[in-house]
Amino acid sequence: MLADNWNLLASVLAVVGAIALFYTLGDSSVLVRALIVVAGVVVAAGIALTSEPGRAVWQFALATRTEVRKVVWPTRRETAQSTMIVILMVLVVGIYLWLLDAVSFWAIYDLALGLG
């Protein structure tokens, strides 16, 4: 447990150190500075994966990948049809709400208050 905490602390320090280098080397190329940050994140991920929480996250990612492969994805035609239905329903509800607003405005201002 204590070793896991030290590993996680080391990974956080790797990212913080990479970010500090990014700002310290302000005169260097942006590409070099960005690569330093990417390398720091990769090193931090490698260190974090050696801890028990890191291994649990890795197992979760693998299980998620397995579940995503089981999904039956819609075809292009099904996606287009569903999108058209959504667009049509948005238009219908929009027109309904506009009419409801117009009737409410008329009822309140013309009939109830006599201001129309």
mmCIF file of C-alpha atoms in Angstrom:
data_model
loop_
_atom_site.group_PDB
_atom_site.id
_atom_site.type_symbol
_atom_site.label_atom_id
_atom_site.label_comp_id
_atom_site.label_asym_id
_atom_site.label_seq_id
_atom_site.Cartn_x
_atom_site.Cartn_y
_atom_site.Cartn_z
ATOM 1 C CA MET A 1 0.000 0.000 0.000
ATOM 2 C CA LEU A 2 2.784 2.421 0.891
ATOM 3 C CA ALA A 3 4.701 1.466 -2.258
ATOM 4 C CA ASP A 4 1.587 2.248 -4.324
ATOM 5 C CA ASN A 5 1.373 5.679 -2.772
ATOM 6 C CA TRP A 6 5.046 6.317 -3.555
ATOM 7 C CA ASN A 7 4.525 5.170 -7.154
ATOM 8 C CA LEU A 8 1.546 7.472 -7.589
ATOM 9 C CA LEU A 9 3.470 10.351 -6.023
ATOM 10 C CA ALA A 10 6.388 9.691 -8.384
ATOM 11 C CA SER A 11 4.031 9.731 -11.369
ATOM 12 C CA VAL A 12 2.532 13.043 -10.271
ATOM 13 C CA LEU A 13 6.018 14.467 -9.793
ATOM 14 C CA ALA A 14 6.983 13.300 -13.296
ATOM 15 C CA VAL A 15 4.082 15.237 -14.804
ATOM 16 C CA VAL A 16 4.746 18.305 -12.649
ATOM 17 C CA GLY A 17 8.441 18.163 -13.559
ATOM 18 C CA ALA A 18 7.628 17.928 -17.268
ATOM 19 C CA ILE A 19 5.301 20.913 -17.025
ATOM 20 C CA ALA A 20 7.926 22.860 -15.078
ATOM 21 C CA LEU A 21 10.478 22.074 -17.795
ATOM 22 C CA PHE A 22 7.981 23.234 -20.421
ATOM 23 C CA TYR A 23 7.844 26.679 -18.832
ATOM 24 C CA THR A 24 11.498 26.792 -17.814
ATOM 25 C CA LEU A 25 12.684 26.162 -21.378
ATOM 26 C CA GLY A 26 10.680 29.066 -22.755
ATOM 27 C CA ASP A 27 13.376 29.950 -25.301
ATOM 28 C CA SER A 28 13.382 26.462 -26.846
ATOM 29 C CA SER A 29 11.216 25.237 -29.672
ATOM 30 C CA VAL A 30 7.579 24.622 -28.829
ATOM 31 C CA LEU A 31 7.866 21.170 -30.379
ATOM 32 C CA VAL A 32 10.712 20.199 -28.057
ATOM 33 C CA ARG A 33 8.854 21.544 -25.056
ATOM 34 C CA ALA A 34 5.685 19.690 -26.046
ATOM 35 C CA LEU A 35 7.633 16.461 -26.530
ATOM 36 C CA ILE A 36 9.055 16.864 -23.032
ATOM 37 C CA VAL A 37 5.537 17.111 -21.622
ATOM 38 C CA VAL A 38 4.386 14.088 -23.645
ATOM 39 C CA ALA A 39 7.399 12.103 -22.450
ATOM 40 C CA GLY A 40 6.659 13.134 -18.871
ATOM 41 C CA VAL A 41 3.075 11.953 -19.173
ATOM 42 C CA VAL A 42 4.179 8.635 -20.723
ATOM 43 C CA VAL A 43 6.733 8.087 -17.945
ATOM 44 C CA ALA A 44 4.130 9.012 -15.334
ATOM 45 C CA ALA A 45 1.644 6.553 -16.851
ATOM 46 C CA GLY A 46 4.279 3.836 -16.818
ATOM 47 C CA ILE A 47 5.064 4.497 -13.167
ATOM 48 C CA ALA A 48 1.377 4.674 -12.223
ATOM 49 C CA LEU A 49 0.637 1.357 -13.933
ATOM 50 C CA THR A 50 3.058 -0.382 -11.577
ATOM 51 C CA SER A 51 0.796 0.418 -8.608
ATOM 52 C CA GLU A 52 -2.316 -1.551 -7.634
ATOM 53 C CA PRO A 53 -4.728 1.273 -8.612
ATOM 54 C CA GLY A 54 -2.902 1.604 -11.930
ATOM 55 C CA ARG A 55 -3.268 -2.120 -12.634
ATOM 56 C CA ALA A 56 -6.965 -1.878 -11.730
ATOM 57 C CA VAL A 57 -7.409 0.996 -14.190
ATOM 58 C CA TRP A 58 -5.619 -1.027 -16.882
ATOM 59 C CA GLN A 59 -7.876 -4.043 -16.263
ATOM 60 C CA PHE A 60 -10.909 -1.763 -16.446
ATOM 61 C CA ALA A 61 -9.700 -0.369 -19.783
ATOM 62 C CA LEU A 62 -9.230 -3.870 -21.164
ATOM 63 C CA ALA A 63 -12.697 -4.931 -19.985
ATOM 64 C CA THR A 64 -14.179 -1.785 -21.519
ATOM 65 C CA ARG A 65 -12.520 -2.571 -24.839
ATOM 66 C CA THR A 66 -13.986 -6.073 -24.728
ATOM 67 C CA GLU A 67 -17.469 -4.701 -24.050
ATOM 68 C CA VAL A 68 -17.208 -2.124 -26.851
ATOM 69 C CA ARG A 69 -16.437 -4.944 -29.273
ATOM 70 C CA LYS A 70 -19.712 -6.626 -28.276
ATOM 71 C CA VAL A 71 -21.811 -3.604 -29.251
ATOM 72 C CA VAL A 72 -23.899 -3.925 -32.388
ATOM 73 C CA TRP A 73 -23.352 -0.583 -34.086
ATOM 74 C CA PRO A 74 -26.089 0.860 -36.349
ATOM 75 C CA THR A 75 -25.615 0.918 -40.083
ATOM 76 C CA ARG A 76 -25.131 4.136 -42.006
ATOM 77 C CA ARG A 77 -28.758 3.992 -43.172
ATOM 78 C CA GLU A 78 -30.104 3.456 -39.648
ATOM 79 C CA THR A 79 -28.031 6.379 -38.389
ATOM 80 C CA ALA A 80 -29.315 8.656 -41.172
ATOM 81 C CA GLN A 81 -32.917 7.626 -40.519
ATOM 82 C CA SER A 82 -32.600 8.196 -36.778
ATOM 83 C CA THR A 83 -31.008 11.602 -37.392
ATOM 84 C CA MET A 84 -33.844 12.626 -39.706
ATOM 85 C CA ILE A 85 -36.434 11.544 -37.126
ATOM 86 C CA VAL A 86 -34.684 13.613 -34.460
ATOM 87 C CA ILE A 87 -34.536 16.665 -36.742
ATOM 88 C CA LEU A 88 -38.217 16.264 -37.625
ATOM 89 C CA MET A 89 -39.224 15.928 -33.970
ATOM 90 C CA VAL A 90 -37.184 19.004 -33.022
ATOM 91 C CA LEU A 91 -39.006 20.981 -35.709
ATOM 92 C CA VAL A 92 -42.432 19.702 -34.597
ATOM 93 C CA VAL A 93 -41.772 20.464 -30.936
ATOM 94 C CA GLY A 94 -40.316 23.867 -31.855
ATOM 95 C CA ILE A 95 -43.419 24.794 -33.859
ATOM 96 C CA TYR A 96 -45.661 23.492 -31.049
ATOM 97 C CA LEU A 97 -43.845 25.605 -28.458
ATOM 98 C CA TRP A 98 -43.953 28.661 -30.735
ATOM 99 C CA LEU A 99 -47.724 28.236 -31.163
ATOM 100 C CA LEU A 100 -48.177 27.690 -27.435
ATOM 101 C CA ASP A 101 -46.208 30.878 -26.759
ATOM 102 C CA ALA A 102 -48.212 32.855 -29.311
ATOM 103 C CA VAL A 103 -51.552 31.644 -27.929
ATOM 104 C CA SER A 104 -50.435 32.324 -24.355
ATOM 105 C CA PHE A 105 -49.293 35.827 -25.312
ATOM 106 C CA TRP A 106 -52.624 36.492 -27.022
ATOM 107 C CA ALA A 107 -54.631 35.090 -24.094
ATOM 108 C CA ILE A 108 -52.767 37.075 -21.462
ATOM 109 C CA TYR A 109 -52.372 40.432 -23.203
ATOM 110 C CA ASP A 110 -55.528 40.599 -25.337
ATOM 111 C CA LEU A 111 -58.098 38.688 -23.312
ATOM 112 C CA ALA A 112 -56.961 38.982 -19.696
ATOM 113 C CA LEU A 113 -55.301 42.396 -19.632
ATOM 114 C CA GLY A 114 -56.960 44.064 -22.630
ATOM 115 C CA LEU A 115 -53.644 45.527 -23.791
ATOM 116 C CA GLY A 116 -53.707 44.202 -27.345
#
